[in-house]
PDB file of C-alpha atoms in Angstrom:
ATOM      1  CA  UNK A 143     109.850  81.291 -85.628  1.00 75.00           C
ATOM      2  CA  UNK A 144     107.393  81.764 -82.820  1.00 85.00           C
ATOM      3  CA  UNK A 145     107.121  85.833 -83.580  1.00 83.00           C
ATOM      4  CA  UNK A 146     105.454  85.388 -86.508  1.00 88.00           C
ATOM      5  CA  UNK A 147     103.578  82.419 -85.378  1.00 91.00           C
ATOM      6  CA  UNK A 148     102.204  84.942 -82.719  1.00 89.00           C
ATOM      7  CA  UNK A 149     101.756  87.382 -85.393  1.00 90.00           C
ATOM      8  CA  UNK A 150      99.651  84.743 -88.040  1.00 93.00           C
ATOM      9  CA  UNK A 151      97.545  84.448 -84.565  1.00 93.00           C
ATOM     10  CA  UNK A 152      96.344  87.815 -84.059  1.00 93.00           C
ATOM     11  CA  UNK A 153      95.771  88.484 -87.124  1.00 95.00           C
ATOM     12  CA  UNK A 154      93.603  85.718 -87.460  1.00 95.00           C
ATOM     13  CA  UNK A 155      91.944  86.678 -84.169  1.00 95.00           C
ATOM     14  CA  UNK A 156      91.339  89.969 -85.738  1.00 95.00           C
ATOM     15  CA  UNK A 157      89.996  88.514 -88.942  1.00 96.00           C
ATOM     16  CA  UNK A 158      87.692  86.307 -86.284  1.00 95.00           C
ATOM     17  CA  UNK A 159      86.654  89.262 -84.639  1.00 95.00           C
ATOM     18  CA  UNK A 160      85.723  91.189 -87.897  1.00 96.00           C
ATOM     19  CA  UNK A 161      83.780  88.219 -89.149  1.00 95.00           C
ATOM     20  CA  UNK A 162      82.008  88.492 -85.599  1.00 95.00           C
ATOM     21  CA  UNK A 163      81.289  91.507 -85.641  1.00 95.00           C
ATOM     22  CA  UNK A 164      79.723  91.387 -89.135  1.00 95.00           C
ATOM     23  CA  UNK A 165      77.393  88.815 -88.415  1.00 94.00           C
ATOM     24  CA  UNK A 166      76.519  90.436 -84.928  1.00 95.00           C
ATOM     25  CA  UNK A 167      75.702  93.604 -87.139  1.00 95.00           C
ATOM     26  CA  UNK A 168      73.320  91.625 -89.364  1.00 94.00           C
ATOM     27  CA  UNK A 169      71.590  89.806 -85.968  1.00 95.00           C
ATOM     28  CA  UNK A 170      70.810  92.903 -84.575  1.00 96.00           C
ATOM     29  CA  UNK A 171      69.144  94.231 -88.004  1.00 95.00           C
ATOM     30  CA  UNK A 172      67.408  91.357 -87.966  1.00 94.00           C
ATOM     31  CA  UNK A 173      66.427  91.858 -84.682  1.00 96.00           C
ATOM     32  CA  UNK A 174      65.007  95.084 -85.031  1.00 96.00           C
ATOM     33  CA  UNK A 175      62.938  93.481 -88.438  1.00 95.00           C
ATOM     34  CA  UNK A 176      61.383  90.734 -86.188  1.00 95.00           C
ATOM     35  CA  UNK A 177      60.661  92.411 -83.547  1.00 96.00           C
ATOM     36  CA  UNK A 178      58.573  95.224 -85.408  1.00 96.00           C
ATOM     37  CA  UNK A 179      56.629  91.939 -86.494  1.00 95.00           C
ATOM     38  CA  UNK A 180      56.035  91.162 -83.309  1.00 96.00           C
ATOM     39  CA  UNK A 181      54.537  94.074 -81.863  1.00 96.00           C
ATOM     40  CA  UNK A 182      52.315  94.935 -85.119  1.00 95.00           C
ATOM     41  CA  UNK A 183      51.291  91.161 -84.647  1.00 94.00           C
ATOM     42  CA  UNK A 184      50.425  91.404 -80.912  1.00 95.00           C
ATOM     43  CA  UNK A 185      48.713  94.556 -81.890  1.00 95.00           C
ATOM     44  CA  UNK A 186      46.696  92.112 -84.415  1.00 95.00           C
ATOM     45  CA  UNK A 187      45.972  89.686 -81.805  1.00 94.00           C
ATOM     46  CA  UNK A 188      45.013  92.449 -79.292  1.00 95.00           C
ATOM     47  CA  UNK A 189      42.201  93.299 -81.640  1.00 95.00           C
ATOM     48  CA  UNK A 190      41.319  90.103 -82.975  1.00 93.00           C
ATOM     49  CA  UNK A 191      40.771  89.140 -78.728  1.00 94.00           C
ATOM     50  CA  UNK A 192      38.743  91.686 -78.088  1.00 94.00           C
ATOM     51  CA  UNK A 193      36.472  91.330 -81.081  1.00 92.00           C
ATOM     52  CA  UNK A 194      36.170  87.546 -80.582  1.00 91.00           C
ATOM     53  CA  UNK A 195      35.704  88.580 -76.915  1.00 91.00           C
ATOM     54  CA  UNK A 196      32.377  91.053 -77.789  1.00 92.00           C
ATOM     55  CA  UNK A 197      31.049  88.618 -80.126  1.00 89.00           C
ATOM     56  CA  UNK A 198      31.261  86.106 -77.194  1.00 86.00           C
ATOM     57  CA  UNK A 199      29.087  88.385 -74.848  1.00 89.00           C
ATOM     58  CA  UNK A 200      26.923  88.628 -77.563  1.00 85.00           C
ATOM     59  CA  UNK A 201      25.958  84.971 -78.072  1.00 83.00           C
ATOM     60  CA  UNK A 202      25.762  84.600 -74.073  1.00 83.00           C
ATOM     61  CA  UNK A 203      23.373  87.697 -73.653  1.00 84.00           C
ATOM     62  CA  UNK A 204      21.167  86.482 -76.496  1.00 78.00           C
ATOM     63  CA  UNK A 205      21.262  83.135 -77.245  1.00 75.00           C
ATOM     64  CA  UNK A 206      20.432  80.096 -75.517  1.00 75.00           C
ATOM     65  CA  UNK A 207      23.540  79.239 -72.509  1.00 77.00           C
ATOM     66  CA  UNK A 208      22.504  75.317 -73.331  1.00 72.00           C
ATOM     67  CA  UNK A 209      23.127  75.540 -76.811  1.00 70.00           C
ATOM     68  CA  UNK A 210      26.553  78.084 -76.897  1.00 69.00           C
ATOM     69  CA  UNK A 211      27.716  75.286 -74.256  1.00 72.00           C
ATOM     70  CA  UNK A 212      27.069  72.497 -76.259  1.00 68.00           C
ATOM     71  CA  UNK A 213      28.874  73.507 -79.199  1.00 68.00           C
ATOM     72  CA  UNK A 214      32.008  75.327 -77.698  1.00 66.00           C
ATOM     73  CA  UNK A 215      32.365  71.256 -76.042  1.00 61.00           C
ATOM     74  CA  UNK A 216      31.582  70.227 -79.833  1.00 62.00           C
ATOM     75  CA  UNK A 217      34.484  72.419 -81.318  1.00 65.00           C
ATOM     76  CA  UNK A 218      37.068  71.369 -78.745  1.00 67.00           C
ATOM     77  CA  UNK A 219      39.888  69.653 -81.019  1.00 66.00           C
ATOM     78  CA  UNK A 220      43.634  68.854 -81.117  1.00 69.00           C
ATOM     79  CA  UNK A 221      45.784  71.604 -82.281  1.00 70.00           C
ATOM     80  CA  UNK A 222      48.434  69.507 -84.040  1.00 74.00           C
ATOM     81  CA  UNK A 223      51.657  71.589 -85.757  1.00 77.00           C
ATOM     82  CA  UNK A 224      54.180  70.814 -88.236  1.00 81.00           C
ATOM     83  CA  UNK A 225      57.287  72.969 -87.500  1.00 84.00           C
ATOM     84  CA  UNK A 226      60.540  72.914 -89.479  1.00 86.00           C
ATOM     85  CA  UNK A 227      62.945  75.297 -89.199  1.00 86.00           C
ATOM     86  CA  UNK A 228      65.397  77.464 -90.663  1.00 88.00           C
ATOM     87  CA  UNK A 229      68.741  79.506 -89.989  1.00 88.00           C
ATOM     88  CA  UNK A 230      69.580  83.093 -89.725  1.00 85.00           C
ATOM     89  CA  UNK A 231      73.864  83.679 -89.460  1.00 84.00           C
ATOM     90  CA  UNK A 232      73.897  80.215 -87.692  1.00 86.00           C
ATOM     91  CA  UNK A 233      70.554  80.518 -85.748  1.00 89.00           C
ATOM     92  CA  UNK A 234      68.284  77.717 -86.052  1.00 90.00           C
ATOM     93  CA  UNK A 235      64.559  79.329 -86.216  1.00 88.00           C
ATOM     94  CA  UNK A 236      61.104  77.781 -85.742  1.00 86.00           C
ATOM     95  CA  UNK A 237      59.033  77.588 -88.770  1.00 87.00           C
ATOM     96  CA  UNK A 238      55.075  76.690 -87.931  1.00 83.00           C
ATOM     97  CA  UNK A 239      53.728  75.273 -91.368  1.00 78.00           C
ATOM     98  CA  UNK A 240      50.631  77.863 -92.191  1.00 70.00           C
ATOM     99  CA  UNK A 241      47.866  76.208 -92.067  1.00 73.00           C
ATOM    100  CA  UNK A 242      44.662  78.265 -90.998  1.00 68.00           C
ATOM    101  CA  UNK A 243      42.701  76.744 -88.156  1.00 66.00           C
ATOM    102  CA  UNK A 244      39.799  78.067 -89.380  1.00 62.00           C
ATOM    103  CA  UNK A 245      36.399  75.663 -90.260  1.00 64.00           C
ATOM    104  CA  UNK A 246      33.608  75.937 -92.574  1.00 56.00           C
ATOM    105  CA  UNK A 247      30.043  75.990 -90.271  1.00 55.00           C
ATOM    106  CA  UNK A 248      29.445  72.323 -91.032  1.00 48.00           C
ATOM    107  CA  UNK A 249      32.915  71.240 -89.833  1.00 52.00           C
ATOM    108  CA  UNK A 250      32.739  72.291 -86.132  1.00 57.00           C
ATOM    109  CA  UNK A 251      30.709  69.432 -85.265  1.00 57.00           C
ATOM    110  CA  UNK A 252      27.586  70.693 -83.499  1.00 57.00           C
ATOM    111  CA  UNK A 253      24.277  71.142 -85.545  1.00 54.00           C
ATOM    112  CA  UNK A 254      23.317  74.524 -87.320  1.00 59.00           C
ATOM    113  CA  UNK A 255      19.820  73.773 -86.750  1.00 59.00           C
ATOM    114  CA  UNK A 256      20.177  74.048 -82.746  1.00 62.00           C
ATOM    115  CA  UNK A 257      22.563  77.455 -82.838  1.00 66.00           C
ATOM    116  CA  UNK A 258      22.823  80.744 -84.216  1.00 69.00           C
ATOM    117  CA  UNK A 259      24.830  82.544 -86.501  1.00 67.00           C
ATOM    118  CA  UNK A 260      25.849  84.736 -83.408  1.00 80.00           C
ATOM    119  CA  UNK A 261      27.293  81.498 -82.213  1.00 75.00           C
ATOM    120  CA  UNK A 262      29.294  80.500 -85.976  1.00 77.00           C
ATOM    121  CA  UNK A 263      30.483  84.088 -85.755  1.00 82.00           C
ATOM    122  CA  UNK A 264      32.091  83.329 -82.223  1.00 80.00           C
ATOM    123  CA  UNK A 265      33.596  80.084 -83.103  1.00 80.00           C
ATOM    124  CA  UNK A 266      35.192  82.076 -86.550  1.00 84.00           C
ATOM    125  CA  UNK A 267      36.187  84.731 -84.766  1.00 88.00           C
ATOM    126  CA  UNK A 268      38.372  82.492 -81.771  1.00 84.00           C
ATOM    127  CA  UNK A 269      39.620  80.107 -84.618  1.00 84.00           C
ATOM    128  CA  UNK A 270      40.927  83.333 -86.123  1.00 87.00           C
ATOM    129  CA  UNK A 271      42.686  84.247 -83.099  1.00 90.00           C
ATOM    130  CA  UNK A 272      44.107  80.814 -82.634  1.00 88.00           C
ATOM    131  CA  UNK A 273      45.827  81.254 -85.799  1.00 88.00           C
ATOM    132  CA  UNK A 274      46.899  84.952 -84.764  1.00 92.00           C
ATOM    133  CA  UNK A 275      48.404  83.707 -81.647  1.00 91.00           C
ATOM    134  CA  UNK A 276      50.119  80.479 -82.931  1.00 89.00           C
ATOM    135  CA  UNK A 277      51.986  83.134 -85.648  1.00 91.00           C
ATOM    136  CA  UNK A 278      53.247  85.312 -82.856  1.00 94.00           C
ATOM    137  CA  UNK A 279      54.663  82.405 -80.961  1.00 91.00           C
ATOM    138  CA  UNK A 280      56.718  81.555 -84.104  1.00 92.00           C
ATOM    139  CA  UNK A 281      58.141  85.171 -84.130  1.00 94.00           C
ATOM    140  CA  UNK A 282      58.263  86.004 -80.328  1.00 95.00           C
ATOM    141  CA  UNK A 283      60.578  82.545 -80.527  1.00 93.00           C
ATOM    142  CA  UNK A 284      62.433  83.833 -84.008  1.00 94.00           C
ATOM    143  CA  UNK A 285      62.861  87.404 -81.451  1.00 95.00           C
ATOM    144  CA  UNK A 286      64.368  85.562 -78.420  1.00 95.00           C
ATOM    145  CA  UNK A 287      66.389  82.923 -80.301  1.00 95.00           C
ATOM    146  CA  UNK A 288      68.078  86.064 -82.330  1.00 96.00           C
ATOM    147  CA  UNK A 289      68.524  88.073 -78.876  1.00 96.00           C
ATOM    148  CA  UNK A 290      70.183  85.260 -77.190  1.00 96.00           C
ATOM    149  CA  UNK A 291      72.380  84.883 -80.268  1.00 96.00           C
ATOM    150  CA  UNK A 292      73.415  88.347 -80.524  1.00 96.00           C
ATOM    151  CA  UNK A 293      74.814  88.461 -76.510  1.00 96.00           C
ATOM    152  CA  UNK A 294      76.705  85.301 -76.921  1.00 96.00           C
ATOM    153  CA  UNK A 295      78.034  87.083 -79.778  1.00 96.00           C
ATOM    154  CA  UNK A 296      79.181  89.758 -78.068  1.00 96.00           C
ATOM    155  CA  UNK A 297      81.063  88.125 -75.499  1.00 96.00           C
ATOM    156  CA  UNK A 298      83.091  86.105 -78.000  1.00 96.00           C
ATOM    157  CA  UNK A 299      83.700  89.819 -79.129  1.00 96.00           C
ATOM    158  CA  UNK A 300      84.705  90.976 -76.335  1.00 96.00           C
ATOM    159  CA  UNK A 301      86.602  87.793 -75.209  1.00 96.00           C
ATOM    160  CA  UNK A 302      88.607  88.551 -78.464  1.00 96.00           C
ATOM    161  CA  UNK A 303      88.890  92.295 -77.951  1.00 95.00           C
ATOM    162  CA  UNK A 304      89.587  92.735 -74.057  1.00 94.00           C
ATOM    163  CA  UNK A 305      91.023  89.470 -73.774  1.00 95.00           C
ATOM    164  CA  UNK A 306      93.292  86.810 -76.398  1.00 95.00           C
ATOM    165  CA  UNK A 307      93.978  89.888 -78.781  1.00 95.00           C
ATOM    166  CA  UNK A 308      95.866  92.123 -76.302  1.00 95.00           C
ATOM    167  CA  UNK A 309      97.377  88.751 -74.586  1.00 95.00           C
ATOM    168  CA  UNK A 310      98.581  88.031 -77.942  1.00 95.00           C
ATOM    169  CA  UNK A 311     100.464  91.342 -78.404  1.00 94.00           C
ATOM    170  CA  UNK A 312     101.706  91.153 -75.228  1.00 94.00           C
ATOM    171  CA  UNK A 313     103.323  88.128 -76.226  1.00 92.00           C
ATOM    172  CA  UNK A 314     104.929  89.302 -79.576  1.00 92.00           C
ATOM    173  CA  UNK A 315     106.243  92.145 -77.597  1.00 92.00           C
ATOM    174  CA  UNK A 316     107.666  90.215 -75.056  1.00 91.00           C
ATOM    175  CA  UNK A 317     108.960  87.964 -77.897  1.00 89.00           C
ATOM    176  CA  UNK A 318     110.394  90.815 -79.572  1.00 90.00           C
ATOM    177  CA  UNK A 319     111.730  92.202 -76.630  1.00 88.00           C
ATOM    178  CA  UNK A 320     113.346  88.902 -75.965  1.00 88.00           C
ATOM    179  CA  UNK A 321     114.576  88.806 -79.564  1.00 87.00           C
ATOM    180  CA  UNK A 322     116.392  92.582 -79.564  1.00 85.00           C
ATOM    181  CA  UNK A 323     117.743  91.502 -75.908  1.00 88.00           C
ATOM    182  CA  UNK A 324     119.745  88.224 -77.525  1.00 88.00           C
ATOM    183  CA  UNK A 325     120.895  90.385 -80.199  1.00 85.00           C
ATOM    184  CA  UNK A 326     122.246  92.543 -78.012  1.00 87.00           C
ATOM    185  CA  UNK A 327     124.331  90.296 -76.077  1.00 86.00           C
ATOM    186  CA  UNK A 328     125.240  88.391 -79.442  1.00 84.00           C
ATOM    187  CA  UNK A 329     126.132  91.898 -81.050  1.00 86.00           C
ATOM    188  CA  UNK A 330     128.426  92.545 -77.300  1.00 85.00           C
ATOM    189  CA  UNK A 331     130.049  88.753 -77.765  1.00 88.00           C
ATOM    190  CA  UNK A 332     130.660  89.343 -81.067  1.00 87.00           C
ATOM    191  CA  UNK A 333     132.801  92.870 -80.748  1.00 84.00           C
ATOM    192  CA  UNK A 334     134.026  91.194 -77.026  1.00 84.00           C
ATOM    193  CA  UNK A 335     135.838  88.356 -79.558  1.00 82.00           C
ATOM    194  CA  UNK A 336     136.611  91.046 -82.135  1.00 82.00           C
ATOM    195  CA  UNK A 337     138.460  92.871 -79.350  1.00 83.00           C
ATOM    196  CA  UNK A 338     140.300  89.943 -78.415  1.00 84.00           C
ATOM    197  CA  UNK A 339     141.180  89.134 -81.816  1.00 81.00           C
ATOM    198  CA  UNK A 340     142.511  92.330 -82.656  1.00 75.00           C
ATOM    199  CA  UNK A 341     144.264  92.804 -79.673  1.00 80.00           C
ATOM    200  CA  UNK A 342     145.955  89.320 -80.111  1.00 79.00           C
ATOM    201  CA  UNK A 343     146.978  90.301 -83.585  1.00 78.00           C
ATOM    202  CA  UNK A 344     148.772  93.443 -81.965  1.00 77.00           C
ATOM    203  CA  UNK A 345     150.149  91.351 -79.444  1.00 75.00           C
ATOM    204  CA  UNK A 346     151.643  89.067 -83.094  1.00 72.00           C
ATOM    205  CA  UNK A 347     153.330  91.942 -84.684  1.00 73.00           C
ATOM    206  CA  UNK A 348     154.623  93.505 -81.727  1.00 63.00           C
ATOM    207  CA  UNK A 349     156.084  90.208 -80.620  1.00 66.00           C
ATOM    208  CA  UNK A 350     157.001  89.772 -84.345  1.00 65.00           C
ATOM    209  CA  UNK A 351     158.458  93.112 -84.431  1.00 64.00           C
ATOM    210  CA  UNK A 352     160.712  92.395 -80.963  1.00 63.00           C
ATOM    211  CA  UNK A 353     162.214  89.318 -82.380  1.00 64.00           C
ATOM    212  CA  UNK A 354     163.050  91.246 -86.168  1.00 61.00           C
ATOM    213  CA  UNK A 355     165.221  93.593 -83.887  1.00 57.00           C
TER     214      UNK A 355
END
């Protein structure tokens, strides 16, 4: 019958909208998680900048411009990442493999003989930086990613509340309404023939009784 076919509907809608609702609830305590991580990290990276930043004014008021040239050209590299990722409710989230971009003074490929320890304290100090800032990218992206899942969220939410749930009732009532309106009529047809039966059934024994006299 299509009433309770419209009835199984909504209250799987319902159920659909629960179910939403649940895992927009969890999204936006995630949400709140991450992005408490983010601003205690960019308040990490605020620090580490300016630190790396007066160490770097350092080396250039004291030593030698030639050498603290030469080796920030000898400690230019490729930054190359391994990301994977992972899922939150459905979300798939970046995941930057942890590997510190930090090197030991012989690494960095310009001689210790020619430069400072001012100048291995800069090059530490912006490697560590590096590593701050390519961490926050991985949770500003977690942050957005999350966000953007939450509103899309709510508007299947709201699509369900505002708009298929009440169409759906308004459908089983018009169904209903349909339903008690043919029962009416059926119910009238029924006691219109009962009338007419009974009345030809008077109209028997009367004629019945005429013909005994």
């Amino acid at each position: 019958m299509e009433l309770i076919r419209k009835r199984e509907q909504i209250r799987l809608a319902e159920q659909g909208r629960d179910l939403l609702r649940e895992k927009m609830d969890a999204l936006v305590r995630e949400f709140f998680r991450v992005m408490n991580e983010v601003s205690t990290s960019r308040e990490g990276l605020e620090l580490s900048a300016r630190d790396a930043d007066r160490s770097l004014l350092i080396a250039q008021a004291v030593d030698d411009p030639v050498a603290l040239k030469s080796a920030s050209f000898a400690t230019k590299r490729r930054v190359v990442l391994d990301i994977d990722s992972r899922s939150i409710m459905g979300v798939p989230i970046p995941v930057i493999e942890k590997k510190s971009l930090a090197l030991g003074v012989l690494e960095r490929g310009y001689s210790i003989v020619g430069t400072s320890g001012r100048i291995d304290e800069v090059a530490e100090k912006f490697e560590v930086e590096l590593d701050l800032i390519i961490g926050l990218a991985e949770t500003e992206t977690t942050l957005r990613r999350i966000g953007h899942e939450i509103l899309m969220t709510r508007r299947r939410v709201n699509a369900l509340e505002q708009v298929m749930i009440p169409e759906l009732y308004r459908q089983t009532k018009y169904i209903k309404i349909t339903i008690e309106e043919r029962e009416r009529e059926d119910l009238f047809r029924l006691k219109k023939v009962k009338r007419m039966l009974d009345r030809r059934k008077r109209q028997s024994r009367d004629a019945a009784a005429v013909t005994e006299t």
